[in-house]
């Protein structure tokens, strides 16, 4: 429903803030668009696949404290969501921004199913997960190459190429294209000169 869409959207100002926050974080240093497994290893988090009944029905995954001192936290992910790249990346984003690099997890963070994202903070975590997985600069470059292409590159091929490059769904890529274009437009309007 339209109303819900509106409520879901973060303001352009907020998305610019989040992009900057990501740029200054350890994730920029580690490198963008890495897999959940690479990041988990880098941050000493254990990814543990669990039975769907082990987490509540509206939850895909949870970041919880670890009993094993070898790990700083455990990401429990339902087996049915294991293939969804975003599920674990979401938890890793919680780790970086809510727990802090190098610190042990001391409370539980969850990822709710789509449409059950309860608050602004969770939406910001989801935004950061998309932004990390499909970096702003790379996306902007791809979009401007597409827009300048002559003869015009096929739009469906363009989107399909991005889906393949980032291992993301069609819907996720389209959403990210809209976000990146919105930020670029805003920066142009406010006279922000990008490098
Ligand atoms: Zn969450």
PDB file of C-alpha atoms and ligand atoms in Angstrom:
ATOM      1  CA  UNK A   1       0.000   0.000   0.000  1.00  0.00           C
ATOM      2  CA  UNK A   2       1.145   3.468  -0.855  1.00  0.00           C
ATOM      3  CA  UNK A   3       0.994   4.654   2.734  1.00  0.00           C
ATOM      4  CA  UNK A   4       3.282   1.891   3.835  1.00  0.00           C
ATOM      5  CA  UNK A   5       5.736   2.623   1.073  1.00  0.00           C
ATOM      6  CA  UNK A   6       5.914   6.206   2.178  1.00  0.00           C
ATOM      7  CA  UNK A   7       6.549   5.205   5.730  1.00  0.00           C
ATOM      8  CA  UNK A   8       9.304   2.820   4.634  1.00  0.00           C
ATOM      9  CA  UNK A   9      11.277   5.395   2.747  1.00  0.00           C
ATOM     10  CA  UNK A  10      14.099   7.161   4.498  1.00  0.00           C
ATOM     11  CA  UNK A  11      14.592  10.818   3.636  1.00  0.00           C
ATOM     12  CA  UNK A  12      17.278  11.627   1.086  1.00  0.00           C
ATOM     13  CA  UNK A  13      19.150  13.555   3.777  1.00  0.00           C
ATOM     14  CA  UNK A  14      19.117  10.469   5.979  1.00  0.00           C
ATOM     15  CA  UNK A  15      20.419   8.243   3.182  1.00  0.00           C
ATOM     16  CA  UNK A  16      23.303  10.673   2.535  1.00  0.00           C
ATOM     17  CA  UNK A  17      24.144  10.548   6.251  1.00  0.00           C
ATOM     18  CA  UNK A  18      24.092   6.762   6.173  1.00  0.00           C
ATOM     19  CA  UNK A  19      26.358   6.637   3.111  1.00  0.00           C
ATOM     20  CA  UNK A  20      28.836   8.844   4.971  1.00  0.00           C
ATOM     21  CA  UNK A  21      28.593   6.727   8.086  1.00  0.00           C
ATOM     22  CA  UNK A  22      29.396   3.647   6.028  1.00  0.00           C
ATOM     23  CA  UNK A  23      32.313   5.367   4.311  1.00  0.00           C
ATOM     24  CA  UNK A  24      33.900   6.161   7.677  1.00  0.00           C
ATOM     25  CA  UNK A  25      33.353   2.681   9.082  1.00  0.00           C
ATOM     26  CA  UNK A  26      35.591  -0.367   9.278  1.00  0.00           C
ATOM     27  CA  UNK A  27      33.534  -1.836   6.417  1.00  0.00           C
ATOM     28  CA  UNK A  28      34.991   0.684   3.955  1.00  0.00           C
ATOM     29  CA  UNK A  29      38.449  -0.322   5.134  1.00  0.00           C
ATOM     30  CA  UNK A  30      37.717  -4.033   4.800  1.00  0.00           C
ATOM     31  CA  UNK A  31      36.221  -3.424   1.338  1.00  0.00           C
ATOM     32  CA  UNK A  32      32.708  -3.221  -0.074  1.00  0.00           C
ATOM     33  CA  UNK A  33      30.475  -5.962  -1.427  1.00  0.00           C
ATOM     34  CA  UNK A  34      32.193  -8.858   0.309  1.00  0.00           C
ATOM     35  CA  UNK A  35      30.211 -11.975   1.130  1.00  0.00           C
ATOM     36  CA  UNK A  36      28.647 -12.616   4.521  1.00  0.00           C
ATOM     37  CA  UNK A  37      31.121 -15.464   5.075  1.00  0.00           C
ATOM     38  CA  UNK A  38      34.166 -13.287   4.372  1.00  0.00           C
ATOM     39  CA  UNK A  39      32.892 -10.588   6.720  1.00  0.00           C
ATOM     40  CA  UNK A  40      31.963 -13.031   9.462  1.00  0.00           C
ATOM     41  CA  UNK A  41      35.475 -14.439   9.385  1.00  0.00           C
ATOM     42  CA  UNK A  42      37.034 -10.969   9.412  1.00  0.00           C
ATOM     43  CA  UNK A  43      34.956  -9.921  12.437  1.00  0.00           C
ATOM     44  CA  UNK A  44      35.225 -13.270  14.223  1.00  0.00           C
ATOM     45  CA  UNK A  45      31.521 -14.019  14.058  1.00  0.00           C
ATOM     46  CA  UNK A  46      30.211 -17.520  13.674  1.00  0.00           C
ATOM     47  CA  UNK A  47      27.426 -18.182  11.188  1.00  0.00           C
ATOM     48  CA  UNK A  48      25.250 -20.987  12.440  1.00  0.00           C
ATOM     49  CA  UNK A  49      22.420 -22.395  10.398  1.00  0.00           C
ATOM     50  CA  UNK A  50      19.481 -23.352  12.583  1.00  0.00           C
ATOM     51  CA  UNK A  51      16.197 -25.137  12.259  1.00  0.00           C
ATOM     52  CA  UNK A  52      13.343 -22.802  11.338  1.00  0.00           C
ATOM     53  CA  UNK A  53      11.644 -23.477  14.658  1.00  0.00           C
ATOM     54  CA  UNK A  54      14.602 -22.259  16.686  1.00  0.00           C
ATOM     55  CA  UNK A  55      13.865 -18.573  16.032  1.00  0.00           C
ATOM     56  CA  UNK A  56      10.470 -16.906  16.322  1.00  0.00           C
ATOM     57  CA  UNK A  57       8.279 -17.104  13.231  1.00  0.00           C
ATOM     58  CA  UNK A  58       8.714 -13.456  12.128  1.00  0.00           C
ATOM     59  CA  UNK A  59      12.520 -13.598  12.416  1.00  0.00           C
ATOM     60  CA  UNK A  60      15.029 -14.588   9.716  1.00  0.00           C
ATOM     61  CA  UNK A  61      18.198 -14.388  11.767  1.00  0.00           C
ATOM     62  CA  UNK A  62      19.627 -13.160  15.047  1.00  0.00           C
ATOM     63  CA  UNK A  63      23.006 -11.976  16.275  1.00  0.00           C
ATOM     64  CA  UNK A  64      23.617 -13.302  19.766  1.00  0.00           C
ATOM     65  CA  UNK A  65      26.474 -13.521  22.288  1.00  0.00           C
ATOM     66  CA  UNK A  66      28.912 -16.406  21.831  1.00  0.00           C
ATOM     67  CA  UNK A  67      29.775 -19.012  24.478  1.00  0.00           C
ATOM     68  CA  UNK A  68      32.880 -19.939  22.552  1.00  0.00           C
ATOM     69  CA  UNK A  69      35.692 -17.421  23.237  1.00  0.00           C
ATOM     70  CA  UNK A  70      36.999 -17.978  19.714  1.00  0.00           C
ATOM     71  CA  UNK A  71      34.072 -15.905  18.435  1.00  0.00           C
ATOM     72  CA  UNK A  72      32.817 -12.440  19.333  1.00  0.00           C
ATOM     73  CA  UNK A  73      29.256 -13.365  18.434  1.00  0.00           C
ATOM     74  CA  UNK A  74      27.055 -15.912  16.700  1.00  0.00           C
ATOM     75  CA  UNK A  75      24.711 -15.258  13.788  1.00  0.00           C
ATOM     76  CA  UNK A  76      21.909 -17.777  13.909  1.00  0.00           C
ATOM     77  CA  UNK A  77      20.224 -17.971  10.530  1.00  0.00           C
ATOM     78  CA  UNK A  78      17.203 -20.047   9.604  1.00  0.00           C
ATOM     79  CA  UNK A  79      18.101 -22.591   6.942  1.00  0.00           C
ATOM     80  CA  UNK A  80      15.358 -21.245   4.678  1.00  0.00           C
ATOM     81  CA  UNK A  81      17.041 -17.821   4.650  1.00  0.00           C
ATOM     82  CA  UNK A  82      20.626 -18.946   4.375  1.00  0.00           C
ATOM     83  CA  UNK A  83      20.766 -18.256   0.646  1.00  0.00           C
ATOM     84  CA  UNK A  84      19.471 -14.720   1.095  1.00  0.00           C
ATOM     85  CA  UNK A  85      22.647 -12.632   1.141  1.00  0.00           C
ATOM     86  CA  UNK A  86      20.967  -9.823   3.007  1.00  0.00           C
ATOM     87  CA  UNK A  87      19.998 -11.857   6.009  1.00  0.00           C
ATOM     88  CA  UNK A  88      23.526 -12.288   7.384  1.00  0.00           C
ATOM     89  CA  UNK A  89      24.821  -8.966   6.048  1.00  0.00           C
ATOM     90  CA  UNK A  90      22.034  -7.307   8.058  1.00  0.00           C
ATOM     91  CA  UNK A  91      23.344  -8.959  11.224  1.00  0.00           C
ATOM     92  CA  UNK A  92      26.928  -8.004  10.393  1.00  0.00           C
ATOM     93  CA  UNK A  93      25.807  -4.379   9.957  1.00  0.00           C
ATOM     94  CA  UNK A  94      24.278  -4.583  13.454  1.00  0.00           C
ATOM     95  CA  UNK A  95      27.584  -5.894  14.689  1.00  0.00           C
ATOM     96  CA  UNK A  96      29.636  -3.062  13.181  1.00  0.00           C
ATOM     97  CA  UNK A  97      27.307  -0.181  14.092  1.00  0.00           C
ATOM     98  CA  UNK A  98      25.514  -1.368  17.241  1.00  0.00           C
ATOM     99  CA  UNK A  99      28.152  -3.525  18.929  1.00  0.00           C
ATOM    100  CA  UNK A 100      31.381  -2.094  17.515  1.00  0.00           C
ATOM    101  CA  UNK A 101      34.377  -3.546  15.722  1.00  0.00           C
ATOM    102  CA  UNK A 102      36.412  -5.895  17.911  1.00  0.00           C
ATOM    103  CA  UNK A 103      33.857  -5.977  20.727  1.00  0.00           C
ATOM    104  CA  UNK A 104      31.977  -9.036  21.939  1.00  0.00           C
ATOM    105  CA  UNK A 105      28.228  -9.173  21.311  1.00  0.00           C
ATOM    106  CA  UNK A 106      26.398  -8.763  24.617  1.00  0.00           C
ATOM    107  CA  UNK A 107      22.758  -8.573  23.540  1.00  0.00           C
ATOM    108  CA  UNK A 108      20.536  -9.949  20.788  1.00  0.00           C
ATOM    109  CA  UNK A 109      19.799  -8.307  17.430  1.00  0.00           C
ATOM    110  CA  UNK A 110      17.302  -9.748  15.006  1.00  0.00           C
ATOM    111  CA  UNK A 111      16.287  -9.439  11.423  1.00  0.00           C
ATOM    112  CA  UNK A 112      12.555  -9.530  10.880  1.00  0.00           C
ATOM    113  CA  UNK A 113      10.905 -10.843   7.765  1.00  0.00           C
ATOM    114  CA  UNK A 114      10.033  -8.425   4.996  1.00  0.00           C
ATOM    115  CA  UNK A 115       7.160  -6.154   5.836  1.00  0.00           C
ATOM    116  CA  UNK A 116       7.785  -6.685   9.548  1.00  0.00           C
ATOM    117  CA  UNK A 117      10.550  -4.143   9.914  1.00  0.00           C
ATOM    118  CA  UNK A 118       9.401  -2.453  13.063  1.00  0.00           C
ATOM    119  CA  UNK A 119      11.367   0.739  13.487  1.00  0.00           C
ATOM    120  CA  UNK A 120      13.555   3.369  11.888  1.00  0.00           C
ATOM    121  CA  UNK A 121      16.727   1.816  13.180  1.00  0.00           C
ATOM    122  CA  UNK A 122      15.955  -1.485  11.480  1.00  0.00           C
ATOM    123  CA  UNK A 123      15.253   0.378   8.242  1.00  0.00           C
ATOM    124  CA  UNK A 124      18.594   2.112   8.559  1.00  0.00           C
ATOM    125  CA  UNK A 125      20.310  -1.233   9.087  1.00  0.00           C
ATOM    126  CA  UNK A 126      18.601  -2.539   5.943  1.00  0.00           C
ATOM    127  CA  UNK A 127      19.661   0.567   4.033  1.00  0.00           C
ATOM    128  CA  UNK A 128      23.280   0.139   5.159  1.00  0.00           C
ATOM    129  CA  UNK A 129      23.206  -3.538   4.146  1.00  0.00           C
ATOM    130  CA  UNK A 130      22.115  -2.577   0.605  1.00  0.00           C
ATOM    131  CA  UNK A 131      24.572   0.278   0.476  1.00  0.00           C
ATOM    132  CA  UNK A 132      27.438  -1.958   1.568  1.00  0.00           C
ATOM    133  CA  UNK A 133      26.485  -4.675  -0.907  1.00  0.00           C
ATOM    134  CA  UNK A 134      25.967  -2.313  -3.875  1.00  0.00           C
ATOM    135  CA  UNK A 135      28.416   0.551  -3.256  1.00  0.00           C
ATOM    136  CA  UNK A 136      27.326   4.077  -4.163  1.00  0.00           C
ATOM    137  CA  UNK A 137      30.350   5.004  -6.312  1.00  0.00           C
ATOM    138  CA  UNK A 138      30.237   1.783  -8.336  1.00  0.00           C
ATOM    139  CA  UNK A 139      26.491   2.039  -8.859  1.00  0.00           C
ATOM    140  CA  UNK A 140      26.661   5.695  -9.846  1.00  0.00           C
ATOM    141  CA  UNK A 141      29.395   4.927 -12.373  1.00  0.00           C
ATOM    142  CA  UNK A 142      27.340   2.088 -13.862  1.00  0.00           C
ATOM    143  CA  UNK A 143      24.197   4.244 -14.012  1.00  0.00           C
ATOM    144  CA  UNK A 144      25.960   7.144 -15.708  1.00  0.00           C
ATOM    145  CA  UNK A 145      27.595   4.812 -18.226  1.00  0.00           C
ATOM    146  CA  UNK A 146      24.162   3.421 -18.970  1.00  0.00           C
ATOM    147  CA  UNK A 147      22.617   6.861 -19.302  1.00  0.00           C
ATOM    148  CA  UNK A 148      25.382   8.104 -21.588  1.00  0.00           C
ATOM    149  CA  UNK A 149      25.479   4.966 -23.723  1.00  0.00           C
ATOM    150  CA  UNK A 150      24.829   5.459 -27.401  1.00  0.00           C
ATOM    151  CA  UNK A 151      23.157   3.583 -28.883  1.00  0.00           C
ATOM    152  CA  UNK A 152      21.257   3.217 -25.610  1.00  0.00           C
ATOM    153  CA  UNK A 153      22.109   0.048 -23.774  1.00  0.00           C
ATOM    154  CA  UNK A 154      19.123  -2.245 -23.238  1.00  0.00           C
ATOM    155  CA  UNK A 155      17.578  -1.414 -19.857  1.00  0.00           C
ATOM    156  CA  UNK A 156      16.742  -4.989 -18.959  1.00  0.00           C
ATOM    157  CA  UNK A 157      20.264  -6.106 -19.793  1.00  0.00           C
ATOM    158  CA  UNK A 158      21.644  -3.273 -17.720  1.00  0.00           C
ATOM    159  CA  UNK A 159      19.656  -4.297 -14.630  1.00  0.00           C
ATOM    160  CA  UNK A 160      20.342  -7.993 -15.218  1.00  0.00           C
ATOM    161  CA  UNK A 161      24.062  -7.222 -15.364  1.00  0.00           C
ATOM    162  CA  UNK A 162      23.920  -5.538 -11.971  1.00  0.00           C
ATOM    163  CA  UNK A 163      21.940  -8.438 -10.493  1.00  0.00           C
ATOM    164  CA  UNK A 164      24.647 -10.782 -11.651  1.00  0.00           C
ATOM    165  CA  UNK A 165      27.527  -8.576 -10.548  1.00  0.00           C
ATOM    166  CA  UNK A 166      26.204  -8.134  -7.011  1.00  0.00           C
ATOM    167  CA  UNK A 167      24.298 -11.425  -6.666  1.00  0.00           C
ATOM    168  CA  UNK A 168      21.121  -9.540  -5.788  1.00  0.00           C
ATOM    169  CA  UNK A 169      17.497  -9.796  -6.797  1.00  0.00           C
ATOM    170  CA  UNK A 170      15.909  -7.665  -9.486  1.00  0.00           C
ATOM    171  CA  UNK A 171      13.821  -5.802  -6.900  1.00  0.00           C
ATOM    172  CA  UNK A 172      16.828  -5.064  -4.689  1.00  0.00           C
ATOM    173  CA  UNK A 173      18.876  -3.736  -7.605  1.00  0.00           C
ATOM    174  CA  UNK A 174      16.034  -1.487  -8.821  1.00  0.00           C
ATOM    175  CA  UNK A 175      15.568  -0.104  -5.342  1.00  0.00           C
ATOM    176  CA  UNK A 176      19.263   0.617  -5.025  1.00  0.00           C
ATOM    177  CA  UNK A 177      19.347   2.335  -8.450  1.00  0.00           C
ATOM    178  CA  UNK A 178      16.526   4.626  -7.263  1.00  0.00           C
ATOM    179  CA  UNK A 179      18.355   5.416  -4.024  1.00  0.00           C
ATOM    180  CA  UNK A 180      21.637   6.185  -5.766  1.00  0.00           C
ATOM    181  CA  UNK A 181      19.943   8.395  -8.371  1.00  0.00           C
ATOM    182  CA  UNK A 182      18.055  10.246  -5.657  1.00  0.00           C
ATOM    183  CA  UNK A 183      21.276  10.985  -3.756  1.00  0.00           C
ATOM    184  CA  UNK A 184      23.132  12.040  -6.911  1.00  0.00           C
ATOM    185  CA  UNK A 185      20.305  14.419  -7.813  1.00  0.00           C
ATOM    186  CA  UNK A 186      20.273  15.907  -4.328  1.00  0.00           C
ATOM    187  CA  UNK A 187      24.039  16.392  -4.319  1.00  0.00           C
ATOM    188  CA  UNK A 188      23.861  18.118  -7.691  1.00  0.00           C
ATOM    189  CA  UNK A 189      21.072  20.379  -6.473  1.00  0.00           C
ATOM    190  CA  UNK A 190      22.939  21.402  -3.338  1.00  0.00           C
ATOM    191  CA  UNK A 191      26.158  21.993  -5.260  1.00  0.00           C
ATOM    192  CA  UNK A 192      27.978  19.072  -3.724  1.00  0.00           C
ATOM    193  CA  UNK A 193      30.953  18.293  -5.955  1.00  0.00           C
ATOM    194  CA  UNK A 194      31.822  14.628  -5.942  1.00  0.00           C
ATOM    195  CA  UNK A 195      35.419  13.623  -6.531  1.00  0.00           C
TER     196      UNK A 195
HETATM  197 ZN1  LIG B   1      17.965  -6.016  12.696  1.00  0.00          ZN
END
